[in-house]
Amino acid sequence: MTYVVGIDGGGTKTAVDVANEQGELLKQFHVGAINYNGGDEETIAASFAQMFESIKESCGSLDQVSQIVIGAAGISNPQVSIKLEQNVRAQGYEGPVYITGDQEIALYGAQNAMEGIILIAGTGSICFGVNGYGEKHRTGGFGHLIDDEGSGYSIGRQLLSLLVQAEDGRLKDSIIPAMVYEQLGLRTVQDIIGFVYGKHTTKKDIAALAPIMTKACELGDAQALKLAKSTAESLYELIVPVIERLKLQRSPIAISGSVLQKSPFVHSALERKLASTYPQVKLIMPIKDAAYGAVLMACSLNHRSHV
């Protein structure tokens, strides 16, 4: 028997699914992040070593693996694909490996087909769609320095911005600063500046503050409610070009990522915005996750190679 491997290289961890060529799952596990936009070479290499040790245990030998599909963030940078394949080859795998954006495997898993729309808002944000003619369009996903509006990172950054505005008197009557201080275990704005600009602080650390927005919304904080609404508007702006360019005005949108799945305030605000312009478009939960989407893609590639 031969096997396929689907790998979802997310922003904070990597999900791996091992399945037979019919897509029946054999094993699911997680290792550390393999994201070159937020991690170092040594850590990523260690994640690959751990990953392939588990794959070998599951399949008996890497020779039994007929296809690997990796969906990863940062593929817009052409060097990322090269480095990811080098890591795979360094583990002794000589078979076919297909590397694509994580939005593609997420769509495949979420809609159980390479068709429709997925909106991802986790550490980063991106919207991706494919219509019945195979035409594709993507919005967002260009990284936290120039993009990622509506993401966990964007929310975390805004919360920190609200804190410093409260400290210098530009903002009044918000519980957000106290909640940020508490979560970070810090006491002064100088401590906050040290955290934000510290060389060991990553975008994941900033994004980890995002749940504070939802907690503050539940307590009726006006600034938090305003932030949830603006987050939904940013995500709506990602959706519109995908719908319009691909003519998917009736397609359900699968939602992925903690911002949409764990913040009812953002979710409901986005639903209201969509209802006013695209009443036939509904937000749905994914059928399967992105790692299994990579498995489906691997099975499809195998099938095509045998035809």
Short mmCIF file of C-alpha atoms in Angstrom, two decimals:
data_model
loop_
_atom_site.label_atom_id
_atom_site.label_comp_id
_atom_site.label_asym_id
_atom_site.label_seq_id
_atom_site.Cartn_x
_atom_site.Cartn_y
_atom_site.Cartn_z
CA MET A 1 0.00 0.00 0.00
CA THR A 2 1.17 3.53 -0.75
CA TYR A 3 0.28 6.73 1.08
CA VAL A 4 -0.20 10.45 0.59
CA VAL A 5 0.72 13.21 3.04
CA GLY A 6 -1.08 16.53 3.41
CA ILE A 7 0.73 19.32 5.27
CA ASP A 8 -0.82 22.58 6.42
CA GLY A 9 1.97 24.98 7.36
CA GLY A 10 0.02 27.48 9.43
CA GLY A 11 1.36 30.58 11.14
CA THR A 12 1.84 29.00 14.57
CA LYS A 13 1.86 25.22 13.99
CA THR A 14 1.92 22.63 11.23
CA ALA A 15 -0.88 20.08 10.85
CA VAL A 16 -0.01 16.82 9.08
CA ASP A 17 -2.43 14.18 7.74
CA VAL A 18 -1.25 10.79 6.48
CA ALA A 19 -3.79 8.86 4.38
CA ASN A 20 -4.02 6.06 1.86
CA GLU A 21 -4.51 6.86 -1.83
CA GLN A 22 -8.28 6.75 -1.35
CA GLY A 23 -8.07 9.57 1.18
CA GLU A 24 -8.76 7.42 4.24
CA LEU A 25 -6.88 8.89 7.19
CA LEU A 26 -4.18 6.84 8.86
CA LYS A 27 -2.70 9.42 11.21
CA GLN A 28 -3.04 13.10 12.17
CA PHE A 29 -0.47 15.04 14.17
CA HIS A 30 1.07 18.48 14.72
CA VAL A 31 4.62 19.83 14.75
CA GLY A 32 6.07 23.32 15.04
CA ALA A 33 5.65 26.06 12.45
CA ILE A 34 7.38 25.89 9.06
CA ASN A 35 6.59 29.51 8.16
CA TYR A 36 9.63 31.28 6.73
CA ASN A 37 7.96 34.67 7.15
CA GLY A 38 7.98 34.25 10.92
CA GLY A 39 10.46 31.52 11.83
CA ASP A 40 14.18 30.80 11.67
CA GLU A 41 15.94 28.12 9.62
CA GLU A 42 16.98 26.00 12.60
CA THR A 43 13.50 25.82 14.12
CA ILE A 44 11.91 25.01 10.76
CA ALA A 45 14.46 22.26 10.08
CA ALA A 46 13.68 20.74 13.49
CA SER A 47 9.95 20.78 12.66
CA PHE A 48 10.61 18.92 9.39
CA ALA A 49 12.80 16.34 11.15
CA GLN A 50 10.07 15.64 13.71
CA MET A 51 7.42 15.55 10.99
CA PHE A 52 9.21 13.04 8.79
CA GLU A 53 10.05 10.81 11.73
CA SER A 54 6.31 10.46 12.36
CA ILE A 55 5.58 9.97 8.64
CA LYS A 56 8.13 7.14 8.48
CA GLU A 57 6.60 5.50 11.55
CA SER A 58 3.15 5.65 9.92
CA CYS A 59 4.13 4.45 6.46
CA GLY A 60 7.00 2.11 7.27
CA SER A 61 9.24 3.88 4.77
CA LEU A 62 9.30 7.13 2.81
CA ASP A 63 9.40 4.98 -0.33
CA GLN A 64 5.76 4.13 0.41
CA VAL A 65 4.72 7.80 0.11
CA SER A 66 3.47 8.49 -3.42
CA GLN A 67 2.68 12.20 -3.05
CA ILE A 68 3.26 15.02 -0.57
CA VAL A 69 1.31 18.28 -0.76
CA ILE A 70 2.38 21.26 1.34
CA GLY A 71 0.17 24.29 1.71
CA ALA A 72 2.06 27.08 3.44
CA ALA A 73 1.93 30.76 4.18
CA GLY A 74 4.43 33.02 2.45
CA ILE A 75 4.43 31.28 -0.94
CA SER A 76 4.18 34.72 -2.59
CA ASN A 77 7.91 34.86 -1.89
CA PRO A 78 9.45 32.47 -4.48
CA GLN A 79 12.34 31.61 -2.16
CA VAL A 80 9.92 30.05 0.31
CA SER A 81 8.93 27.20 -2.03
CA ILE A 82 12.58 26.46 -2.75
CA LYS A 83 13.48 26.31 0.94
CA LEU A 84 10.47 24.14 1.80
CA GLU A 85 11.39 21.60 -0.87
CA GLN A 86 15.01 21.61 0.30
CA ASN A 87 13.79 20.71 3.80
CA VAL A 88 11.71 17.85 2.40
CA ARG A 89 14.63 16.49 0.38
CA ALA A 90 16.96 16.80 3.38
CA GLN A 91 14.77 14.22 5.14
CA GLY A 92 15.44 11.66 2.39
CA TYR A 93 12.13 11.85 0.52
CA GLU A 94 12.67 11.52 -3.24
CA GLY A 95 9.08 11.31 -4.48
CA PRO A 96 6.70 13.97 -5.84
CA VAL A 97 6.12 17.06 -3.67
CA TYR A 98 3.69 19.83 -4.59
CA ILE A 99 3.89 23.16 -2.78
CA THR A 100 1.09 25.72 -2.91
CA GLY A 101 -0.46 28.51 -0.87
CA ASP A 102 -2.26 27.50 2.30
CA GLN A 103 -5.40 29.16 0.97
CA GLU A 104 -5.67 26.52 -1.79
CA ILE A 105 -5.60 23.51 0.54
CA ALA A 106 -7.91 25.35 2.95
CA LEU A 107 -10.46 25.86 0.16
CA TYR A 108 -10.20 22.23 -0.96
CA GLY A 109 -10.85 20.98 2.56
CA ALA A 110 -13.49 23.56 3.44
CA GLN A 111 -15.65 23.07 0.34
CA ASN A 112 -14.64 19.43 -0.36
CA ALA A 113 -13.71 20.62 -3.86
CA MET A 114 -11.43 23.11 -5.55
CA GLU A 115 -14.34 25.48 -6.08
CA GLY A 116 -16.02 28.22 -4.04
CA ILE A 117 -14.67 30.79 -1.59
CA ILE A 118 -12.75 30.63 1.66
CA LEU A 119 -12.06 33.53 4.00
CA ILE A 120 -9.24 32.98 6.48
CA ALA A 121 -8.69 35.31 9.42
CA GLY A 122 -6.25 33.89 11.93
CA THR A 123 -2.79 35.31 12.65
CA GLY A 124 -3.00 36.70 9.10
CA SER A 125 -5.89 37.19 6.67
CA ILE A 126 -6.66 36.17 3.10
CA CYS A 127 -9.65 35.46 0.85
CA PHE A 128 -9.43 32.99 -2.02
CA GLY A 129 -11.90 31.71 -4.58
CA VAL A 130 -12.17 29.41 -7.58
CA ASN A 131 -15.16 29.36 -9.93
CA GLY A 132 -16.60 26.57 -12.09
CA TYR A 133 -14.26 27.50 -14.96
CA GLY A 134 -11.18 27.04 -12.79
CA GLU A 135 -10.52 30.79 -12.63
CA LYS A 136 -8.89 31.87 -9.37
CA HIS A 137 -8.62 35.10 -7.45
CA ARG A 138 -7.00 35.95 -4.14
CA THR A 139 -7.13 39.06 -2.01
CA GLY A 140 -4.90 39.85 0.96
CA GLY A 141 -2.34 37.56 2.50
CA PHE A 142 0.65 39.78 1.79
CA GLY A 143 2.06 39.72 5.30
CA HIS A 144 1.69 41.72 8.49
CA LEU A 145 3.99 44.60 7.49
CA ILE A 146 1.93 45.69 4.48
CA ASP A 147 -1.36 43.79 4.72
CA ASP A 148 -3.29 41.27 6.90
CA GLU A 149 -6.17 43.66 7.63
CA GLY A 150 -8.88 42.01 9.72
CA SER A 151 -6.43 39.45 11.12
CA GLY A 152 -5.51 38.51 14.67
CA TYR A 153 -2.26 40.43 14.24
CA SER A 154 -4.14 43.52 13.07
CA ILE A 155 -6.50 43.31 16.07
CA GLY A 156 -3.59 42.85 18.48
CA ARG A 157 -1.80 45.82 17.03
CA GLN A 158 -4.94 47.96 17.32
CA LEU A 159 -5.37 46.94 20.97
CA LEU A 160 -1.81 48.04 21.69
CA SER A 161 -2.48 51.28 19.84
CA LEU A 162 -5.57 51.90 21.98
CA LEU A 163 -3.48 51.31 25.10
CA VAL A 164 -0.90 53.97 24.25
CA GLN A 165 -3.66 56.37 23.21
CA ALA A 166 -5.30 55.87 26.60
CA GLU A 167 -1.99 56.43 28.36
CA ASP A 168 -1.34 59.80 26.71
CA GLY A 169 -4.91 61.04 26.98
CA ARG A 170 -6.20 60.61 23.43
CA LEU A 171 -8.64 57.90 24.56
CA LYS A 172 -10.82 57.66 27.64
CA ASP A 173 -13.07 55.14 29.37
CA SER A 174 -11.89 51.84 27.91
CA ILE A 175 -11.14 48.64 29.78
CA ILE A 176 -8.80 47.46 27.01
CA PRO A 177 -5.53 48.86 28.47
CA ALA A 178 -6.02 47.07 31.80
CA MET A 179 -6.81 43.81 29.97
CA VAL A 180 -3.70 44.08 27.80
CA TYR A 181 -1.48 44.80 30.81
CA GLU A 182 -2.96 41.83 32.64
CA GLN A 183 -2.50 39.35 29.79
CA LEU A 184 1.09 40.40 29.18
CA GLY A 185 1.96 40.62 32.86
CA LEU A 186 3.22 44.18 32.40
CA ARG A 187 2.53 47.37 34.35
CA THR A 188 3.67 50.47 32.44
CA VAL A 189 3.55 51.85 28.92
CA GLN A 190 7.36 51.66 28.90
CA ASP A 191 7.02 47.91 29.53
CA ILE A 192 4.62 47.72 26.57
CA ILE A 193 7.06 49.53 24.27
CA GLY A 194 9.80 47.13 25.37
CA PHE A 195 7.54 44.19 24.54
CA VAL A 196 6.39 45.52 21.14
CA TYR A 197 9.87 46.39 19.88
CA GLY A 198 11.73 43.58 21.61
CA LYS A 199 13.79 41.48 19.22
CA HIS A 200 12.15 38.26 20.40
CA THR A 201 8.56 39.50 19.97
CA THR A 202 6.89 37.96 16.92
CA LYS A 203 3.67 38.63 15.05
CA LYS A 204 2.22 35.58 16.82
CA ASP A 205 2.80 37.32 20.17
CA ILE A 206 0.89 40.39 18.94
CA ALA A 207 -1.90 38.25 17.45
CA ALA A 208 -2.27 36.41 20.78
CA LEU A 209 -3.80 39.59 22.21
CA ALA A 210 -6.77 39.44 19.80
CA PRO A 211 -9.17 37.54 22.15
CA ILE A 212 -9.10 40.59 24.44
CA MET A 213 -11.28 42.37 21.87
CA THR A 214 -14.03 39.76 22.20
CA LYS A 215 -13.88 39.78 26.00
CA ALA A 216 -14.10 43.57 26.03
CA CYS A 217 -17.03 43.45 23.58
CA GLU A 218 -18.86 41.09 25.93
CA LEU A 219 -18.42 43.70 28.66
CA GLY A 220 -19.82 46.43 26.41
CA ASP A 221 -16.59 48.37 25.81
CA ALA A 222 -17.30 50.94 23.08
CA GLN A 223 -13.76 50.84 21.64
CA ALA A 224 -13.81 47.05 21.42
CA LEU A 225 -17.19 47.06 19.68
CA LYS A 226 -15.88 49.67 17.25
CA LEU A 227 -12.80 47.52 16.57
CA ALA A 228 -14.93 44.41 15.94
CA LYS A 229 -17.01 46.34 13.42
CA SER A 230 -13.95 47.73 11.59
CA THR A 231 -12.42 44.24 11.54
CA ALA A 232 -15.56 42.90 9.86
CA GLU A 233 -15.44 45.74 7.33
CA SER A 234 -11.81 44.91 6.49
CA LEU A 235 -12.74 41.28 5.93
CA TYR A 236 -15.72 42.31 3.80
CA GLU A 237 -13.35 44.32 1.61
CA LEU A 238 -11.35 41.13 1.02
CA ILE A 239 -14.47 39.25 -0.05
CA VAL A 240 -15.95 41.68 -2.59
CA PRO A 241 -13.28 41.45 -5.34
CA VAL A 242 -13.33 37.64 -5.14
CA ILE A 243 -17.12 37.52 -5.51
CA GLU A 244 -17.18 40.06 -8.32
CA ARG A 245 -14.23 38.87 -10.38
CA LEU A 246 -15.28 35.21 -10.25
CA LYS A 247 -19.04 35.89 -10.43
CA LEU A 248 -19.72 33.90 -7.26
CA GLN A 249 -22.68 35.92 -5.97
CA ARG A 250 -24.44 32.74 -4.82
CA SER A 251 -21.47 30.84 -3.42
CA PRO A 252 -21.29 30.12 0.32
CA ILE A 253 -18.13 31.40 1.97
CA ALA A 254 -16.28 28.97 4.22
CA ILE A 255 -14.69 30.75 7.17
CA SER A 256 -11.49 29.68 8.87
CA GLY A 257 -9.29 31.09 11.61
CA SER A 258 -9.87 32.19 15.19
CA VAL A 259 -11.02 35.74 14.40
CA LEU A 260 -14.11 34.51 12.55
CA GLN A 261 -14.72 31.30 14.44
CA LYS A 262 -14.22 32.60 17.98
CA SER A 263 -15.45 36.20 17.84
CA PRO A 264 -19.23 36.33 17.42
CA PHE A 265 -19.02 40.12 17.22
CA VAL A 266 -16.88 40.05 14.08
CA HIS A 267 -18.84 37.13 12.62
CA SER A 268 -22.24 38.77 13.09
CA ALA A 269 -21.03 42.17 11.83
CA LEU A 270 -19.69 40.51 8.69
CA GLU A 271 -22.94 38.59 8.18
CA ARG A 272 -24.93 41.84 8.41
CA LYS A 273 -22.63 43.57 5.92
CA LEU A 274 -22.93 40.69 3.45
CA ALA A 275 -26.72 40.50 3.84
CA SER A 276 -27.06 44.11 2.73
CA THR A 277 -25.17 43.60 -0.55
CA TYR A 278 -25.05 39.85 -1.28
CA PRO A 279 -28.17 38.41 0.38
CA GLN A 280 -27.65 34.95 -1.18
CA VAL A 281 -24.11 34.58 0.17
CA LYS A 282 -23.88 32.75 3.50
CA LEU A 283 -20.97 32.13 5.85
CA ILE A 284 -20.42 28.42 6.53
CA MET A 285 -18.04 26.36 8.63
CA PRO A 286 -15.46 24.28 6.71
CA ILE A 287 -16.40 20.68 5.89
CA LYS A 288 -12.80 19.54 6.53
CA ASP A 289 -9.62 21.30 7.60
CA ALA A 290 -6.74 22.48 5.43
CA ALA A 291 -4.47 19.49 6.13
CA TYR A 292 -7.16 17.17 4.80
CA GLY A 293 -7.59 19.56 1.87
CA ALA A 294 -3.91 18.86 1.12
CA VAL A 295 -4.69 15.13 1.27
CA LEU A 296 -7.52 15.57 -1.26
CA MET A 297 -5.18 17.53 -3.51
CA ALA A 298 -2.53 14.81 -3.21
CA CYS A 299 -5.08 12.14 -4.15
CA SER A 300 -6.17 14.23 -7.13
CA LEU A 301 -2.55 14.69 -8.30
CA ASN A 302 -1.97 10.93 -7.98
CA HIS A 303 -5.10 10.20 -10.00
CA ARG A 304 -4.05 12.59 -12.76
CA SER A 305 -0.56 11.09 -12.94
CA HIS A 306 -2.07 7.61 -13.43
CA VAL A 307 -4.54 8.61 -16.15
#
